[in-house]
Amino acid sequence: SKNNTTTTNTTRRRIKMAPLQTLLCTIGITAAAAFSPAHIQHTQRTHSLSPLCSDKGGGSAIAAPKTKTVTTTVTKQKQKQEQKKKFQPSDPDTFKQEDFEDAPMFRLFLIGDEGYDQEHVVTRLVEIIEDCSEDNGAGYFKSAYQGGEAFIGKYPREIAETYAEQLIRSEPIIFMDVRDDKD
């Protein structure tokens, strides 16, 4: 009975191992057959796909251009020379002077006030107005104090308004006026 049990266990093992062995053998044989040089068939073509790739050295030749490169280059050089002649700065016909209108000018005035401190007004005028020196600032202050207002200069509208606004925002305030130059 012990001998009979051993035989049964061995048979069971063989039955379990049989599918695995079969599978491995099938894979091995298939791989060997697939990569074996004896099974690779070489098919040789009797004609080439393209006449340019032919081993016979034949095929169609590249067509020679009908125009020469030298002629084309000479033509381009002539065109460039003609263009240079047309646009020379000494030629009065090509120069067009554009008419620019000058920006309308506005007059900037310092309005006099008895509460002004001369040092503060002169310092702020010099800091804000580009072309104003300390001597000019003192003269403007004196004119505004004596006559009620002092003419500072003519500027384009945006610049005159910017100067006036910056001076009005000073602490203490410096009164300014911007007037059209045509008035």
mmCIF file of C-alpha atoms in Angstrom:
data_model
loop_
_atom_site.group_PDB
_atom_site.id
_atom_site.type_symbol
_atom_site.label_atom_id
_atom_site.label_comp_id
_atom_site.label_asym_id
_atom_site.label_seq_id
_atom_site.Cartn_x
_atom_site.Cartn_y
_atom_site.Cartn_z
ATOM 1 C CA SER A 1 0.000 0.000 0.000
ATOM 2 C CA LYS A 2 2.936 2.303 0.716
ATOM 3 C CA ASN A 3 4.415 1.464 -2.631
ATOM 4 C CA ASN A 4 1.069 2.125 -4.258
ATOM 5 C CA THR A 5 0.821 5.594 -2.608
ATOM 6 C CA THR A 6 4.298 6.585 -3.827
ATOM 7 C CA THR A 7 3.406 5.651 -7.374
ATOM 8 C CA THR A 8 0.201 7.691 -7.188
ATOM 9 C CA ASN A 9 2.082 10.801 -5.884
ATOM 10 C CA THR A 10 4.674 10.496 -8.614
ATOM 11 C CA THR A 11 1.969 10.178 -11.237
ATOM 12 C CA ARG A 12 0.214 13.274 -9.877
ATOM 13 C CA ARG A 13 3.441 15.241 -10.028
ATOM 14 C CA ARG A 14 4.007 14.169 -13.613
ATOM 15 C CA ILE A 15 0.487 15.162 -14.558
ATOM 16 C CA LYS A 16 0.952 18.624 -12.938
ATOM 17 C CA MET A 17 4.386 19.065 -14.529
ATOM 18 C CA ALA A 18 3.349 17.862 -17.981
ATOM 19 C CA PRO A 19 1.506 21.046 -19.061
ATOM 20 C CA LEU A 20 4.372 23.249 -17.829
ATOM 21 C CA GLN A 21 6.976 21.162 -19.643
ATOM 22 C CA THR A 22 4.893 21.149 -22.783
ATOM 23 C CA LEU A 23 4.475 24.905 -22.669
ATOM 24 C CA LEU A 24 8.201 25.540 -22.152
ATOM 25 C CA CYS A 25 9.123 23.161 -24.949
ATOM 26 C CA THR A 26 6.644 24.783 -27.314
ATOM 27 C CA ILE A 27 8.043 28.232 -26.577
ATOM 28 C CA GLY A 28 11.608 27.026 -27.025
ATOM 29 C CA ILE A 29 10.912 25.333 -30.340
ATOM 30 C CA THR A 30 8.966 28.323 -31.652
ATOM 31 C CA ALA A 31 11.753 30.732 -30.673
ATOM 32 C CA ALA A 32 14.407 28.542 -32.228
ATOM 33 C CA ALA A 33 12.415 28.216 -35.432
ATOM 34 C CA ALA A 34 11.724 31.924 -35.629
ATOM 35 C CA PHE A 35 15.335 33.011 -35.266
ATOM 36 C CA SER A 36 16.960 30.176 -37.144
ATOM 37 C CA PRO A 37 18.838 31.273 -40.300
ATOM 38 C CA ALA A 38 17.618 28.230 -42.166
ATOM 39 C CA HIS A 39 14.005 29.460 -42.082
ATOM 40 C CA ILE A 40 14.660 33.048 -43.257
ATOM 41 C CA GLN A 41 13.905 33.306 -46.931
ATOM 42 C CA HIS A 42 15.627 35.917 -49.026
ATOM 43 C CA THR A 43 13.563 37.263 -51.846
ATOM 44 C CA GLN A 44 15.519 39.203 -54.413
ATOM 45 C CA ARG A 45 13.850 41.694 -56.658
ATOM 46 C CA THR A 46 14.362 41.413 -60.329
ATOM 47 C CA HIS A 47 13.839 45.148 -60.871
ATOM 48 C CA SER A 48 14.599 48.244 -58.794
ATOM 49 C CA LEU A 49 11.840 50.420 -57.380
ATOM 50 C CA SER A 50 13.470 53.628 -58.607
ATOM 51 C CA PRO A 51 15.798 54.152 -61.574
ATOM 52 C CA LEU A 52 17.967 56.415 -59.393
ATOM 53 C CA CYS A 53 18.738 53.522 -57.021
ATOM 54 C CA SER A 54 19.573 51.035 -59.730
ATOM 55 C CA ASP A 55 22.762 48.941 -59.547
ATOM 56 C CA LYS A 56 23.143 49.174 -63.333
ATOM 57 C CA GLY A 57 24.259 52.779 -63.191
ATOM 58 C CA GLY A 58 21.386 53.823 -65.429
ATOM 59 C CA GLY A 59 18.406 55.943 -64.663
ATOM 60 C CA SER A 60 17.443 59.371 -65.773
ATOM 61 C CA ALA A 61 20.022 62.139 -65.650
ATOM 62 C CA ILE A 62 19.431 65.409 -63.849
ATOM 63 C CA ALA A 63 18.328 68.026 -66.313
ATOM 64 C CA ALA A 64 20.759 70.903 -66.869
ATOM 65 C CA PRO A 65 19.250 74.339 -66.201
ATOM 66 C CA LYS A 66 18.420 76.372 -69.311
ATOM 67 C CA THR A 67 19.610 79.672 -67.805
ATOM 68 C CA LYS A 68 23.085 80.222 -66.510
ATOM 69 C CA THR A 69 23.691 81.259 -62.921
ATOM 70 C CA VAL A 70 26.090 83.985 -64.076
ATOM 71 C CA THR A 71 23.350 85.676 -66.085
ATOM 72 C CA THR A 72 20.993 85.658 -63.091
ATOM 73 C CA THR A 73 23.655 87.123 -60.805
ATOM 74 C CA VAL A 74 24.508 89.878 -63.251
ATOM 75 C CA THR A 75 20.811 90.758 -63.554
ATOM 76 C CA LYS A 76 20.411 91.000 -59.775
ATOM 77 C CA GLN A 77 23.488 93.204 -59.487
ATOM 78 C CA LYS A 78 22.106 95.560 -62.130
ATOM 79 C CA GLN A 79 18.789 95.755 -60.283
ATOM 80 C CA LYS A 80 20.540 96.565 -57.014
ATOM 81 C CA GLN A 81 22.564 99.312 -58.684
ATOM 82 C CA GLU A 82 19.405 100.805 -60.188
ATOM 83 C CA GLN A 83 17.718 100.776 -56.769
ATOM 84 C CA LYS A 84 20.698 102.522 -55.213
ATOM 85 C CA LYS A 85 20.507 105.195 -57.862
ATOM 86 C CA LYS A 86 16.819 105.765 -57.205
ATOM 87 C CA PHE A 87 17.158 106.329 -53.458
ATOM 88 C CA GLN A 88 20.275 108.458 -53.092
ATOM 89 C CA PRO A 89 19.841 111.170 -50.443
ATOM 90 C CA SER A 90 21.229 113.887 -52.766
ATOM 91 C CA ASP A 91 18.279 113.418 -55.127
ATOM 92 C CA PRO A 92 15.797 116.228 -54.359
ATOM 93 C CA ASP A 93 12.816 114.327 -55.818
ATOM 94 C CA THR A 94 12.933 111.566 -53.216
ATOM 95 C CA PHE A 95 13.077 113.914 -50.231
ATOM 96 C CA LYS A 96 9.699 114.861 -48.869
ATOM 97 C CA GLN A 97 9.616 117.260 -46.019
ATOM 98 C CA GLU A 98 6.718 116.544 -43.758
ATOM 99 C CA ASP A 99 4.920 119.477 -42.241
ATOM 100 C CA PHE A 100 4.689 119.179 -38.490
ATOM 101 C CA GLU A 101 2.409 121.407 -36.538
ATOM 102 C CA ASP A 102 3.878 122.862 -33.401
ATOM 103 C CA ALA A 103 2.043 121.994 -30.217
ATOM 104 C CA PRO A 104 -0.122 124.847 -28.991
ATOM 105 C CA MET A 105 1.682 126.770 -26.295
ATOM 106 C CA PHE A 106 0.242 127.795 -22.939
ATOM 107 C CA ARG A 107 1.487 130.441 -20.510
ATOM 108 C CA LEU A 108 2.245 129.519 -16.917
ATOM 109 C CA PHE A 109 1.680 132.159 -14.206
ATOM 110 C CA LEU A 110 2.562 132.304 -10.509
ATOM 111 C CA ILE A 111 -0.294 133.968 -8.641
ATOM 112 C CA GLY A 112 0.855 136.292 -5.817
ATOM 113 C CA ASP A 113 -0.285 135.753 -2.226
ATOM 114 C CA GLU A 114 0.731 137.586 0.966
ATOM 115 C CA GLY A 115 0.952 134.281 2.874
ATOM 116 C CA TYR A 116 3.830 132.906 0.787
ATOM 117 C CA ASP A 117 7.203 132.129 2.317
ATOM 118 C CA GLN A 118 9.817 133.232 -0.245
ATOM 119 C CA GLU A 119 12.250 130.378 0.504
ATOM 120 C CA HIS A 120 9.509 127.729 0.099
ATOM 121 C CA VAL A 121 8.199 129.186 -3.209
ATOM 122 C CA VAL A 122 11.673 129.591 -4.771
ATOM 123 C CA THR A 123 12.720 126.067 -3.689
ATOM 124 C CA ARG A 124 9.580 124.465 -5.152
ATOM 125 C CA LEU A 125 9.868 126.422 -8.428
ATOM 126 C CA VAL A 126 13.482 125.262 -8.874
ATOM 127 C CA GLU A 127 12.588 121.623 -8.018
ATOM 128 C CA ILE A 128 9.605 121.365 -10.363
ATOM 129 C CA ILE A 129 10.250 123.655 -13.348
ATOM 130 C CA GLU A 130 13.193 122.397 -15.415
ATOM 131 C CA ASP A 131 14.584 125.684 -16.748
ATOM 132 C CA CYS A 132 14.145 127.664 -13.524
ATOM 133 C CA SER A 133 17.193 128.755 -11.516
ATOM 134 C CA GLU A 134 17.167 130.168 -7.974
ATOM 135 C CA ASP A 135 17.651 133.696 -9.322
ATOM 136 C CA ASN A 136 14.733 133.251 -11.729
ATOM 137 C CA GLY A 137 12.573 131.828 -8.917
ATOM 138 C CA ALA A 138 13.341 134.822 -6.691
ATOM 139 C CA GLY A 139 12.445 137.193 -9.563
ATOM 140 C CA TYR A 140 9.137 135.372 -10.143
ATOM 141 C CA PHE A 141 8.303 135.585 -6.443
ATOM 142 C CA LYS A 142 9.074 139.328 -6.340
ATOM 143 C CA SER A 143 6.990 140.014 -9.490
ATOM 144 C CA ALA A 144 4.023 137.992 -8.146
ATOM 145 C CA TYR A 145 4.201 139.736 -4.753
ATOM 146 C CA GLN A 146 4.305 143.221 -6.261
ATOM 147 C CA GLY A 147 2.042 142.812 -9.316
ATOM 148 C CA GLY A 148 -0.319 139.992 -8.260
ATOM 149 C CA GLU A 149 1.068 137.499 -10.783
ATOM 150 C CA ALA A 150 4.306 136.582 -12.542
ATOM 151 C CA PHE A 151 4.730 135.112 -16.024
ATOM 152 C CA ILE A 152 7.002 132.041 -15.777
ATOM 153 C CA GLY A 153 7.091 130.742 -19.372
ATOM 154 C CA LYS A 154 5.373 129.195 -22.402
ATOM 155 C CA TYR A 155 5.012 125.412 -22.482
ATOM 156 C CA PRO A 156 2.926 122.801 -24.295
ATOM 157 C CA ARG A 157 -0.398 122.244 -22.543
ATOM 158 C CA GLU A 158 0.495 118.956 -20.784
ATOM 159 C CA ILE A 159 3.758 120.317 -19.425
ATOM 160 C CA ALA A 160 2.232 123.611 -18.231
ATOM 161 C CA GLU A 161 -0.625 121.765 -16.515
ATOM 162 C CA THR A 162 1.794 119.308 -14.889
ATOM 163 C CA TYR A 163 3.921 122.142 -13.469
ATOM 164 C CA ALA A 164 0.842 123.967 -12.170
ATOM 165 C CA GLU A 165 -0.618 120.839 -10.596
ATOM 166 C CA GLN A 166 2.621 119.932 -8.814
ATOM 167 C CA LEU A 167 3.012 123.444 -7.424
ATOM 168 C CA ILE A 168 -0.639 123.593 -6.281
ATOM 169 C CA ARG A 169 -0.136 120.304 -4.396
ATOM 170 C CA SER A 170 2.758 121.811 -2.417
ATOM 171 C CA GLU A 171 2.308 122.250 1.321
ATOM 172 C CA PRO A 172 1.699 125.169 1.858
ATOM 173 C CA ILE A 173 -0.064 125.676 -1.457
ATOM 174 C CA ILE A 174 1.448 127.751 -4.275
ATOM 175 C CA PHE A 175 -1.237 129.157 -6.585
ATOM 176 C CA MET A 176 -0.647 128.790 -10.333
ATOM 177 C CA ASP A 177 -2.598 129.575 -13.497
ATOM 178 C CA VAL A 178 -2.355 128.125 -17.028
ATOM 179 C CA ARG A 179 -3.625 130.295 -19.902
ATOM 180 C CA ASP A 180 -3.867 129.763 -23.637
ATOM 181 C CA ASP A 181 -1.166 131.687 -25.531
ATOM 182 C CA LYS A 182 -3.755 133.043 -27.982
ATOM 183 C CA ASP A 183 -5.584 135.074 -25.307
#
